[in-house]
Short mmCIF file of C-alpha atoms in Angstrom, two decimals:
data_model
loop_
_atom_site.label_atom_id
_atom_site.label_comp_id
_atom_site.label_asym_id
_atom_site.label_seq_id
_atom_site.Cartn_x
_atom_site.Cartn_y
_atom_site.Cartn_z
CA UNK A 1 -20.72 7.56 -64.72
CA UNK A 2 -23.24 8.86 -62.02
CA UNK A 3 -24.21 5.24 -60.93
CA UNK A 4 -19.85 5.03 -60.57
CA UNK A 5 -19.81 7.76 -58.54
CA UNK A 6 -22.71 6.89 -55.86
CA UNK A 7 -21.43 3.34 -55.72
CA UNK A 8 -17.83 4.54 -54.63
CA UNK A 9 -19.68 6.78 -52.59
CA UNK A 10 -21.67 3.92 -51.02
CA UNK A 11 -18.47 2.13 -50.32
CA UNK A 12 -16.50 4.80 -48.59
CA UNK A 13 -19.27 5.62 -46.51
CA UNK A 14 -19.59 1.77 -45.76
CA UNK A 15 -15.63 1.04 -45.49
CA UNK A 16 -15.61 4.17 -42.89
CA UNK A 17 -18.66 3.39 -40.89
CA UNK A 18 -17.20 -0.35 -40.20
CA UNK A 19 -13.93 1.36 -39.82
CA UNK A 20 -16.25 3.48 -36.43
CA UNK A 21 -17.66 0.31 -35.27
CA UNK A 22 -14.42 -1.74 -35.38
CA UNK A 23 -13.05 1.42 -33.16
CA UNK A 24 -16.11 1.46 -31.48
CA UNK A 25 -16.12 -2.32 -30.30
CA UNK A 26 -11.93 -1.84 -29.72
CA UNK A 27 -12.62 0.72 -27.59
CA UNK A 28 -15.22 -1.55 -25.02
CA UNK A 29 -12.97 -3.53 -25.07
CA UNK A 30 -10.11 -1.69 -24.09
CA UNK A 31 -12.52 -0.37 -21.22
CA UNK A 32 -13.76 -3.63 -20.38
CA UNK A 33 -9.32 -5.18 -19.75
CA UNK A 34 -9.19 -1.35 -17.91
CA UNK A 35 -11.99 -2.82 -15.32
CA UNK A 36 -10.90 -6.25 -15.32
CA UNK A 37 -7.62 -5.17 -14.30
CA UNK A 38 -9.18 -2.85 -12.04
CA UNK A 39 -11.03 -5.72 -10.26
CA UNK A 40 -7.51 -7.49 -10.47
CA UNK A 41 -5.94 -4.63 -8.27
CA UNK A 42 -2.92 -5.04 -10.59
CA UNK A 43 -1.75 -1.46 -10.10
CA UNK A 44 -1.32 -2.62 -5.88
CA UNK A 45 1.65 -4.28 -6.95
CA UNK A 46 3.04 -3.45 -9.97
CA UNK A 47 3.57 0.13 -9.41
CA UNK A 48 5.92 1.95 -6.73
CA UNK A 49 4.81 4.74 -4.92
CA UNK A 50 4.68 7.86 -6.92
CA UNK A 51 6.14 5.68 -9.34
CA UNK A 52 4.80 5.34 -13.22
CA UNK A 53 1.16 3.10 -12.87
CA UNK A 54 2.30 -0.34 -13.78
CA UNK A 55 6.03 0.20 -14.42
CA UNK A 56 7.19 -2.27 -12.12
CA UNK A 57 10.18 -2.01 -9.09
CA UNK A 58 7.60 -2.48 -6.54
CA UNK A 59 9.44 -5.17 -3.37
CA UNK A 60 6.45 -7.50 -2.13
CA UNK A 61 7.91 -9.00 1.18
CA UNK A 62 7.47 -12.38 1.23
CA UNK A 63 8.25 -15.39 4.05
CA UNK A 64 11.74 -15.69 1.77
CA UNK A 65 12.91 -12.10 0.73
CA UNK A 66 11.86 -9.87 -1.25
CA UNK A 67 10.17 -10.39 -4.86
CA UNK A 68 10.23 -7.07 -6.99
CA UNK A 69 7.30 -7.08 -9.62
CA UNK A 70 8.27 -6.63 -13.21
CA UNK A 71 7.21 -4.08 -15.48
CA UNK A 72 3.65 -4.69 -17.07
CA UNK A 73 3.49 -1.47 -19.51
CA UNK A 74 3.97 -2.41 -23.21
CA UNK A 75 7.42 -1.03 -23.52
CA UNK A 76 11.01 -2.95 -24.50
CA UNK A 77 11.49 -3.44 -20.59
CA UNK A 78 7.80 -4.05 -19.78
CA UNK A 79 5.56 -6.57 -21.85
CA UNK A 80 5.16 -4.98 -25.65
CA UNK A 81 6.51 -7.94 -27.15
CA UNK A 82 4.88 -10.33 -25.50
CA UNK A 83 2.24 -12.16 -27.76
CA UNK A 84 -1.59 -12.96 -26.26
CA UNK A 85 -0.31 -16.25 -26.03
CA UNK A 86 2.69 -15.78 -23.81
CA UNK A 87 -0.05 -12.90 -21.35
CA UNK A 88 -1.84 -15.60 -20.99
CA UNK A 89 0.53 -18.13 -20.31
CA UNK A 90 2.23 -15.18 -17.43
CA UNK A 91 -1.20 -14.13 -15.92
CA UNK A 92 -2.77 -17.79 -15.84
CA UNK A 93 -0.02 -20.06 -15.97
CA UNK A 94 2.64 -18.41 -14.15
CA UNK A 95 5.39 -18.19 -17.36
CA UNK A 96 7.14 -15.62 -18.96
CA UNK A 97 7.77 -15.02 -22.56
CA UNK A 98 11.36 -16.49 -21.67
CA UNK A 99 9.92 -19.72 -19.86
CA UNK A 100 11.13 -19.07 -16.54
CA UNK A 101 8.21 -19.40 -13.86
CA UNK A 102 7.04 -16.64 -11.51
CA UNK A 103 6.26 -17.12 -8.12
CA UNK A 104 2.75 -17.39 -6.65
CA UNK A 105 3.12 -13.91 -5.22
CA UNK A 106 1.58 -12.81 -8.08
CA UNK A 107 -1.74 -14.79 -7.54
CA UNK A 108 -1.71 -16.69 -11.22
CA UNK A 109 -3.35 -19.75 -8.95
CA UNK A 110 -6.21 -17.55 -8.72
CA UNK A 111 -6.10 -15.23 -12.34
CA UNK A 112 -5.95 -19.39 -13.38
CA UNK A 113 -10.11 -18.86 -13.16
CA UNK A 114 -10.25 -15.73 -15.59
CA UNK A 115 -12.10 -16.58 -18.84
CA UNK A 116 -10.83 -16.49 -21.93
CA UNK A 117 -12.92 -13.74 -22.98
CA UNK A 118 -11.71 -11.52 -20.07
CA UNK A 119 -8.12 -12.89 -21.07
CA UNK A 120 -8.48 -10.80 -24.13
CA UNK A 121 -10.11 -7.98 -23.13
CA UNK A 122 -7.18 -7.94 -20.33
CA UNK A 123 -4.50 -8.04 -23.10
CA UNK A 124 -6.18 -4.91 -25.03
CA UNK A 125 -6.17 -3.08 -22.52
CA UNK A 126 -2.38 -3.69 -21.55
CA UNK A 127 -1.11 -3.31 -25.17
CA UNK A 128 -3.36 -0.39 -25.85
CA UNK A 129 -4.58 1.43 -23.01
CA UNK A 130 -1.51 1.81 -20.88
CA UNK A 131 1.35 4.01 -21.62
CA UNK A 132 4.60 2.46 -22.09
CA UNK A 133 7.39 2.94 -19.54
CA UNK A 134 10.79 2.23 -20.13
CA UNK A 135 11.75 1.37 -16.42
CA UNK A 136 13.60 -2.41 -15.71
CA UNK A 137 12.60 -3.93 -12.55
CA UNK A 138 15.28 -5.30 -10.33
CA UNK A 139 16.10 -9.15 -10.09
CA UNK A 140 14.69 -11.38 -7.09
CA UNK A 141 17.06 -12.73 -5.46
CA UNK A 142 16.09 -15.38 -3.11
CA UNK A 143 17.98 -17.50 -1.21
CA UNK A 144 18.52 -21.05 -1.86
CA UNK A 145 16.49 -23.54 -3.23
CA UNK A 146 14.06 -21.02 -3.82
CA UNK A 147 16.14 -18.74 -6.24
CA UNK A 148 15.82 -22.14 -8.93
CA UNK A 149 12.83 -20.96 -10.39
CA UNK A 150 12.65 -24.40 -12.23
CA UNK A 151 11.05 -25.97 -8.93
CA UNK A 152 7.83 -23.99 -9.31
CA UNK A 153 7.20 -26.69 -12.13
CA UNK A 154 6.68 -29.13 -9.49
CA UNK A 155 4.67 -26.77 -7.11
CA UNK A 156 2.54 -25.63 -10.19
CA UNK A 157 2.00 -29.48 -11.07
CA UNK A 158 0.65 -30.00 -7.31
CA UNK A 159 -1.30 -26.88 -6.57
CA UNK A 160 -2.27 -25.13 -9.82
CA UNK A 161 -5.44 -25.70 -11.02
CA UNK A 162 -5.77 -24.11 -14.69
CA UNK A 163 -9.20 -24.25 -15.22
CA UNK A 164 -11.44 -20.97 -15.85
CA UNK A 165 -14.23 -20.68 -13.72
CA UNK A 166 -16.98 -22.55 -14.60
CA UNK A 167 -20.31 -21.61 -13.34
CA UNK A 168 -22.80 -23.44 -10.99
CA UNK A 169 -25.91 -24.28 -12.60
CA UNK A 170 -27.63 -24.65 -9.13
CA UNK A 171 -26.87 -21.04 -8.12
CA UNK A 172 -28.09 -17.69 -9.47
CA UNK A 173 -26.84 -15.67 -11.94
CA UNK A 174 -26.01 -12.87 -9.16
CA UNK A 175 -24.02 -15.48 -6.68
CA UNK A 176 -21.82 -16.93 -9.93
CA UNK A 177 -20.91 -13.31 -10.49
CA UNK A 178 -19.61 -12.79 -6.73
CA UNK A 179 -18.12 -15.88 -7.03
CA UNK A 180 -16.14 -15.19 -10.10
CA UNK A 181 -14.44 -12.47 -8.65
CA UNK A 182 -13.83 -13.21 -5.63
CA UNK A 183 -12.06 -15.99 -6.53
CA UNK A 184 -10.30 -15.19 -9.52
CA UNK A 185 -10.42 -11.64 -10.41
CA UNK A 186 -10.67 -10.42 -6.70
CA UNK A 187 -8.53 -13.42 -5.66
CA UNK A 188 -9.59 -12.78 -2.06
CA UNK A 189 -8.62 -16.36 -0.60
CA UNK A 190 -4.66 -15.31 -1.61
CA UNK A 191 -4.24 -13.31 1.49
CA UNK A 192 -7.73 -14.70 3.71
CA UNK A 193 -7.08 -18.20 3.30
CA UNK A 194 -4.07 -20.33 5.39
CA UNK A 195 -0.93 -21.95 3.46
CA UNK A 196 0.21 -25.23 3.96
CA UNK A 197 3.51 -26.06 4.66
CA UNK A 198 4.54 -25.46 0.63
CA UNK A 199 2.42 -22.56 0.87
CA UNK A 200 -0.23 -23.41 -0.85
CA UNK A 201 -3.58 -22.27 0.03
CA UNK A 202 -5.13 -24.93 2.39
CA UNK A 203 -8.78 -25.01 0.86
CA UNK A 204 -10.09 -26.89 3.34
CA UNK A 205 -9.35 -23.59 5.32
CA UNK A 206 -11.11 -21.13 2.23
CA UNK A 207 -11.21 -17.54 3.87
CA UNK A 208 -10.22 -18.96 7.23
CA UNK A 209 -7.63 -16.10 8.08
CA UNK A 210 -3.86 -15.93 7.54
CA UNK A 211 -1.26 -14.21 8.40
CA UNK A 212 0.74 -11.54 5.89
CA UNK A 213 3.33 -11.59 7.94
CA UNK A 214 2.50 -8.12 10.02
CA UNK A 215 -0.93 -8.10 9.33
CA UNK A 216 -3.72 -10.59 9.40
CA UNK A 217 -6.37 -10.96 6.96
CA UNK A 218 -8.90 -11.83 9.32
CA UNK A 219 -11.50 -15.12 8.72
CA UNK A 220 -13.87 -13.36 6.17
CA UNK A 221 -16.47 -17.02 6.03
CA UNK A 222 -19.60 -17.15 6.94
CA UNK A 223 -19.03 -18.51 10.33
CA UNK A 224 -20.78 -16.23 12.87
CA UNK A 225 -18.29 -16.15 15.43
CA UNK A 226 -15.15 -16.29 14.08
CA UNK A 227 -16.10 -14.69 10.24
CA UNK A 228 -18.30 -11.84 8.78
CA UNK A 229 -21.14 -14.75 9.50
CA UNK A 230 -23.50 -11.93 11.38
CA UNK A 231 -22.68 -9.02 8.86
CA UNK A 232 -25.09 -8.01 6.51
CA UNK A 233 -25.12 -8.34 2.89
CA UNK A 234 -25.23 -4.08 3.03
CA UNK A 235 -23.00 -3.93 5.70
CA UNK A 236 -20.32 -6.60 3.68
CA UNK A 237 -21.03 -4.31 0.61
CA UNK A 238 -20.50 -0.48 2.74
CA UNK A 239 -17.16 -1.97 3.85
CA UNK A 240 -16.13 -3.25 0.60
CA UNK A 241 -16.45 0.52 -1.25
CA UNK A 242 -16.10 2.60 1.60
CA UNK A 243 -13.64 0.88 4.12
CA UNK A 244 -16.09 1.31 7.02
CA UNK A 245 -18.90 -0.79 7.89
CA UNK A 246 -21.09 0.75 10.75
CA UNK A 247 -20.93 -0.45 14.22
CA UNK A 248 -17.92 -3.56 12.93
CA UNK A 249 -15.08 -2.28 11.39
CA UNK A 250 -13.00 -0.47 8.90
CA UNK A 251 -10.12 -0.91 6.54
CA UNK A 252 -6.16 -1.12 7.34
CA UNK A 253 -3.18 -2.05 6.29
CA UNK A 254 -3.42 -4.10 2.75
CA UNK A 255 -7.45 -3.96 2.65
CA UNK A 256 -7.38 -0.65 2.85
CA UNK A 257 -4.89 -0.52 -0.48
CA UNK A 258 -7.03 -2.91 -1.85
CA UNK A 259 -9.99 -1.14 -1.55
CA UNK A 260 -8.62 2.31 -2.48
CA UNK A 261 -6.83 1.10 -5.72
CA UNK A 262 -9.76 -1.42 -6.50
CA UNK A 263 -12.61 -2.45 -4.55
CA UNK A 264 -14.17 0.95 -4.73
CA UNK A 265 -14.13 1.09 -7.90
CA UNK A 266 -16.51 -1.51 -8.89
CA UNK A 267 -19.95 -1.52 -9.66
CA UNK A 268 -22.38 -1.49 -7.30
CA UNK A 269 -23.83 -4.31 -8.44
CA UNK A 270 -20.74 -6.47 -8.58
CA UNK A 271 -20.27 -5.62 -4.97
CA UNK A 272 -23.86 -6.94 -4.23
CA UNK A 273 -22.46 -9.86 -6.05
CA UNK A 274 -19.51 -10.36 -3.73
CA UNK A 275 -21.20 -9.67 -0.48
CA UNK A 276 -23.70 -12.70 -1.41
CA UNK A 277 -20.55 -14.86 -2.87
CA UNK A 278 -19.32 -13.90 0.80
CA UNK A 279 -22.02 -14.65 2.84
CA UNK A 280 -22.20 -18.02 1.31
CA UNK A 281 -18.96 -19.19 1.77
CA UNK A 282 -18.74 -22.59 4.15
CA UNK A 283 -18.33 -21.23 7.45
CA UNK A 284 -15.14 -21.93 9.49
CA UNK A 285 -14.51 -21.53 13.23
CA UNK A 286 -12.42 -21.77 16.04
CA UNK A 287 -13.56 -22.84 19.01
CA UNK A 288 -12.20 -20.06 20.66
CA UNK A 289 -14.14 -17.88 19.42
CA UNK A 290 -17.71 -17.92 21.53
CA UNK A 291 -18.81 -14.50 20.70
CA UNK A 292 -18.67 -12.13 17.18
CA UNK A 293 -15.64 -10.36 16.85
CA UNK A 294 -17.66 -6.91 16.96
CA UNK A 295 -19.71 -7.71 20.09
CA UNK A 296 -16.61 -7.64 22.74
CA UNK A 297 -16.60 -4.85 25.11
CA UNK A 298 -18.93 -1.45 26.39
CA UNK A 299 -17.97 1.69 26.63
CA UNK A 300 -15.91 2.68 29.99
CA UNK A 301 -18.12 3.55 32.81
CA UNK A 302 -15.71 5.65 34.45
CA UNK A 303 -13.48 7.29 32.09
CA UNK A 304 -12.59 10.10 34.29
CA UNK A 305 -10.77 8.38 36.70
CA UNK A 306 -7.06 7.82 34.94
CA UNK A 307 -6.93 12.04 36.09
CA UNK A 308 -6.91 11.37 39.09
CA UNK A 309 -3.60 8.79 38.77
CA UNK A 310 -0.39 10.44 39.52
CA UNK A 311 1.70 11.35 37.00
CA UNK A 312 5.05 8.74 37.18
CA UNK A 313 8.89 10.81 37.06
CA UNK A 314 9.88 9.43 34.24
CA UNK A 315 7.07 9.50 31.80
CA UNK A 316 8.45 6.21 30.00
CA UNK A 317 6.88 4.76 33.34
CA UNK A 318 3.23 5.95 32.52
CA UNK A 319 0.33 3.52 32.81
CA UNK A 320 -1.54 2.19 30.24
CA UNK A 321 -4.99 4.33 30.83
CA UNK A 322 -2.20 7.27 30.81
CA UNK A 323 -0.55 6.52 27.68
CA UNK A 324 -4.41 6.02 25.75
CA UNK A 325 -5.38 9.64 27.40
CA UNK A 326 -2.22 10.93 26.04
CA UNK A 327 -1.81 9.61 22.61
CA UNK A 328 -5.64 8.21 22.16
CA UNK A 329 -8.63 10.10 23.67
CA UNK A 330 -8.73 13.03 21.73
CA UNK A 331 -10.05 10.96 19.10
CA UNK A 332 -11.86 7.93 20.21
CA UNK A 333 -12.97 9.85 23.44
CA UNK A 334 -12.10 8.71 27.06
CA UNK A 335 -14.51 6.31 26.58
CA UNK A 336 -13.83 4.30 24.11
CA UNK A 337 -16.71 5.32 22.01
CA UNK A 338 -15.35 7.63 19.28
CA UNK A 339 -16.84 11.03 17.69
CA UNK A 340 -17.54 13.24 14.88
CA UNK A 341 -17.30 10.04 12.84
CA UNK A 342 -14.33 8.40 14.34
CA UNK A 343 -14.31 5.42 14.92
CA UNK A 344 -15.56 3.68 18.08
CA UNK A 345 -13.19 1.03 20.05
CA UNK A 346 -16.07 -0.17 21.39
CA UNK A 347 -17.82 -3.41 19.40
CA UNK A 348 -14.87 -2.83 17.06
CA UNK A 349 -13.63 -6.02 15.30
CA UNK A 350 -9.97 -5.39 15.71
CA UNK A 351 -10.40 -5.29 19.63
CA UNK A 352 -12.68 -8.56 19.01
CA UNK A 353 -10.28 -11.00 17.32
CA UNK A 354 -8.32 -13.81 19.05
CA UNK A 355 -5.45 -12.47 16.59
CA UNK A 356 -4.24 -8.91 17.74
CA UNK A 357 -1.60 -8.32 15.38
CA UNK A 358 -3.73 -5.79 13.37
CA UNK A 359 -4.33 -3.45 16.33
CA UNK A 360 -0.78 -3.66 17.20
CA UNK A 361 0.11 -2.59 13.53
CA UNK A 362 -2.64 0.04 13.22
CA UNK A 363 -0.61 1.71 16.69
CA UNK A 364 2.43 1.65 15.04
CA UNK A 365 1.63 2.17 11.19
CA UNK A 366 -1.62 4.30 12.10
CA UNK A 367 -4.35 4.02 8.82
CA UNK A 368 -4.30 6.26 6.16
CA UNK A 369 -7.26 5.78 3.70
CA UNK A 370 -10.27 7.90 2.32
CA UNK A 371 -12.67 6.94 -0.10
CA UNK A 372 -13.59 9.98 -2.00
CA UNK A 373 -15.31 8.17 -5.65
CA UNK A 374 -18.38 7.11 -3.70
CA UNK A 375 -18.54 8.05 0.04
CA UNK A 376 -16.97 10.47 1.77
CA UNK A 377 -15.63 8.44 4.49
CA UNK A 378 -12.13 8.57 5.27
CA UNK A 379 -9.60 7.72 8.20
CA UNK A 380 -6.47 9.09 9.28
CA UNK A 381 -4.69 7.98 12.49
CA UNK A 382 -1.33 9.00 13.35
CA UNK A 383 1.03 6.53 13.11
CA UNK A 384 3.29 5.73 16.72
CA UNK A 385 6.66 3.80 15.00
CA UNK A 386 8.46 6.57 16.50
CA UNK A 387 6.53 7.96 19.02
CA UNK A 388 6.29 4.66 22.17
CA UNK A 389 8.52 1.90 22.69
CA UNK A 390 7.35 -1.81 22.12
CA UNK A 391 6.74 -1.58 25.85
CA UNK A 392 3.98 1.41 25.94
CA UNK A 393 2.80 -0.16 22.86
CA UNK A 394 2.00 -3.16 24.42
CA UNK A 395 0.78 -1.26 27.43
CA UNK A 396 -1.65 0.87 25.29
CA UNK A 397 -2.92 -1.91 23.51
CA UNK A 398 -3.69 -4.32 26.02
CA UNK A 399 -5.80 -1.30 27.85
CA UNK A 400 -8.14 -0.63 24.91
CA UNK A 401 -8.57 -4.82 25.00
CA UNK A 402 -9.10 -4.98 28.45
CA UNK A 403 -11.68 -2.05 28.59
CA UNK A 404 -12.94 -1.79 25.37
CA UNK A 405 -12.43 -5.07 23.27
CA UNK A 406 -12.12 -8.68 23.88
CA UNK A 407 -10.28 -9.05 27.56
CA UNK A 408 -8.92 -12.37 27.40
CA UNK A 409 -6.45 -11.60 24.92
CA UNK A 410 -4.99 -8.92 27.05
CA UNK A 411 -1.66 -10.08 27.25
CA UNK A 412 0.26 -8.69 24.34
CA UNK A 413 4.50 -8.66 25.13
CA UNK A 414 7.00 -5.86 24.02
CA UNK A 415 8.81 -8.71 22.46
CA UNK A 416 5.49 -9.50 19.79
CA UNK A 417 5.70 -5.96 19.59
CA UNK A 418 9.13 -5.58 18.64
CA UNK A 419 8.82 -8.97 15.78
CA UNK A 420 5.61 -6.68 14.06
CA UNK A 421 7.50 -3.55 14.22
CA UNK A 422 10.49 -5.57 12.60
CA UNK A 423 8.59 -7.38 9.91
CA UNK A 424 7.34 -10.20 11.97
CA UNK A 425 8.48 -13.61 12.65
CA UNK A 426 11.11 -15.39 10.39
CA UNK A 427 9.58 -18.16 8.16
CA UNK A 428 10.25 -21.70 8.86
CA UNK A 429 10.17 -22.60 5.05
CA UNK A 430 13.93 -21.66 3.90
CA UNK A 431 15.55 -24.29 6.92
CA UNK A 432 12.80 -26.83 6.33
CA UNK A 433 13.55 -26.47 2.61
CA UNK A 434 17.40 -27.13 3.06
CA UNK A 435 16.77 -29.94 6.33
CA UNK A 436 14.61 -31.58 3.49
CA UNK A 437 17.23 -31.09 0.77
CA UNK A 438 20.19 -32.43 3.19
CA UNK A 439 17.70 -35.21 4.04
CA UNK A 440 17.26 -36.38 1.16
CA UNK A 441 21.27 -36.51 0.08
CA UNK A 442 21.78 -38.41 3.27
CA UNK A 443 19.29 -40.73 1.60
CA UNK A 444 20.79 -40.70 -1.98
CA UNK A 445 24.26 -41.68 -0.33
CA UNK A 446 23.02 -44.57 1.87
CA UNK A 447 21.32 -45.89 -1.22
CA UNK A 448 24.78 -46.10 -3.35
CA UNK A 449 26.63 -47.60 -0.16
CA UNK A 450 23.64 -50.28 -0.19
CA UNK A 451 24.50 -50.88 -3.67
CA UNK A 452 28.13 -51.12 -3.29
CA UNK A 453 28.34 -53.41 -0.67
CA UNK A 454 25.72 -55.73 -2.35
CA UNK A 455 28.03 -55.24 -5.83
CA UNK A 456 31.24 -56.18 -3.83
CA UNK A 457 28.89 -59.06 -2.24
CA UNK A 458 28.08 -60.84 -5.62
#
């Protein structure tokens, strides 16, 4: 009877303590999915602002409308029924439980690289580590061929590669790392590398720069002229987790969401990892470019001499050196050289680039970020939407270029101001779409008439 007893004894105490390691190992890896989707900066577009994290509703403007992102909690609306099958076949295929394709705005060409094992720990964390939310997302509705979502079949078939990423056995642990996330879990080259005409990423082009419409991810390759070629691996790295990298630049616009919802909070050593992925990648360069993007311009030698420049009547009318000692100086100094950690114009990489649509949009959006998890860096400029017309932005910004930043390119219009403030520039790719379309009926018609006549011949 004793020898009964301490047996059963035996085999509770076993049954509970694999019961605590099965919890155990379910909990690391429901924290494991919680940093790979971190890494993923899913929350950036699956979640509104103030909204419920990962409920969905967000609009991500695209070159063809507007493409709401679906619910992604594990609720009736969101994805609770989906199996690990069908998550995978969403995050790296691009299908939903239903079959119907998604569009490459959600980067699936680049999740495509997760391994399987992160796969899993991804779909843990989903179905256990997020709170449900019962929220539907609104339909996309795009125009015209594009609303078929059948025809991403044949754009997946061209320009989806599904393979995880497979290491390089010629390259260090540490650069394999960088390179895994920055190119699927990070899936940097999605906004820093050019589309093609089906907009696809041109990889020929990898990190090159491209346009988001308003902003421009700038050429992050390891070209030193025209990329990040002359940063340092600590300088790549300060950027990367505090938006700031001394004496080059900091964060706007989408990097600075990116950075603030993800970036930040990696590791340090993944960052290491990225910055040497980074500084590694084949360099690419425009010819353009002579000089690095954060060597243009010296402080201004004379900064005292827009006070002595009568005042115009109408204050619409006021110069460009008047409208930066107005709206400007009080932060980055009459000189151009910034203070009490603002940040300088001078050797600034937004004044450097051949593309100047980012300074534009930093005068009329401003930038809003701080980093407080592992600096204490932070940057908050006013935003000028409503404050200048296209003209005096225009006016303002060419005067910072021409005395501060990269001269040549000097020559900004009200009219680029007014596309950026707008949205910027209509898309090509819905008229080629239906020329092509209407092209190819002409085609289809001819062909019958050939065979008609040659019927009617016989």
């Amino acid at each position: 009877m004793k020898q009964t007893l301490i047996l059963s004894a035996a085999l509770a105490l076993g049954s509970l303590s694999s019961a605590a390691i099965a919890a155990e190992s379910d909990n690391a890896l429901i924290e494991r999915g919680h940093y790979i989707s971190t890494a993923s900066d899913c929350v950036a577009c699956h979640t509104t602002e103030g909204g419920a994290e990962f409920a969905g509703g967000k609009a991500i403007e695209t070159p063809l409308g507007e493409i709401f992102a679906p619910n992604i909690t594990p609720s009736k609306t969101g994805i609770g029924s989906y199996t690990y099958e069908q998550f995978d076949a969403a995050v790296r295929e691009g299908i939903r439980a239903d079959g119907a394709h998604l569009y490459p705005a959600m980067p699936y060409t680049a999740y495509a690289k997760i391994t399987d094992e992160d796969m899993k720990a991804l779909y843990a964390y989903f179905m256990q580590g997020v709170e449900p939310v019962e929220q539907a997302s609104p339909e996309s509705e795009l125009p015209f061929p594009f609303n078929i979502r059948l025809s991403m079949l044949g754009w997946n078939l061209l320009f989806l590669d599904g393979k995880p990423y497979q290491a390089d056995s010629s390259k260090s642990d540490q650069w394999n790392r960088g390179a895994y996330l920055g190119e699927a879990l990070a899936h940097c080259s999605t906004c820093h590398t050019p589309r093609n005409l089906m907009m696809a990423e041109d990889r020929s082009q990898l990190l090159g720069g491209a346009s988001l419409g308003t902003w421009y991810a700038p050429n992050i390759s390891s070209d030193v002229n025209s990329g990040i070629g002359n940063w340092s691996e600590a300088e790549i790295v300060s950027y990367l987790k505090s938006g700031h990298a001394d004496g080059k630049s900091q964060a706007a616009g989408p990097m600075a969401e990116a950075i603030a919802h993800s970036l930040q909070h990696l590791d340090d050593e993944d960052l290491q990892a990225l910055a040497v992925w980074l500084k590694s990648v084949p360099a690419v360069s425009d010819a353009a470019d002579t000089q690095p993007a954060d060597s243009h311009g010296q402080a201004l030698a004379d900064p005292d001499a827009v006070l002595m420049e009568p005042l115009p009547e109408d204050m619409a009318d006021m110069s460009g050196a008047q409208l930066y000692e107005a709206a400007c100086s009080s932060c980055h100094q009459a000189d151009g050289t910034g203070a009490g950690g603002l940040p300088s114009l001078v050797n600034n990489t937004v004044l450097g680039r051949s593309n100047t649509d980012n300074l534009v949009m930093a005068i009329l959006d401003g930038v809003k970020y701080r980093n407080e998890i592992k600096t204490s860096y932070g940057v908050d400029m006013l935003a000028f939407r409503n404050e200048l017309s296209d003209a005096q932005i225009a006016q303002v910004a060419n005067y910072t270029l021409e005395n501060f930043g990269r001269a040549e390119v000097a020559d900004i219009s009200a009219d680029e101001v007014a596309v950026l403030r707008n949205g910027g520039p209509a898309s090509n790719l819905l008229p080629m779409a239906r020329w092509g379309m209407g092209l190819g009926a002409v085609v289809v018609v001819l062909l019958l008439l050939v065979w008609v006549v040659r019927r009617r011949a016989k």
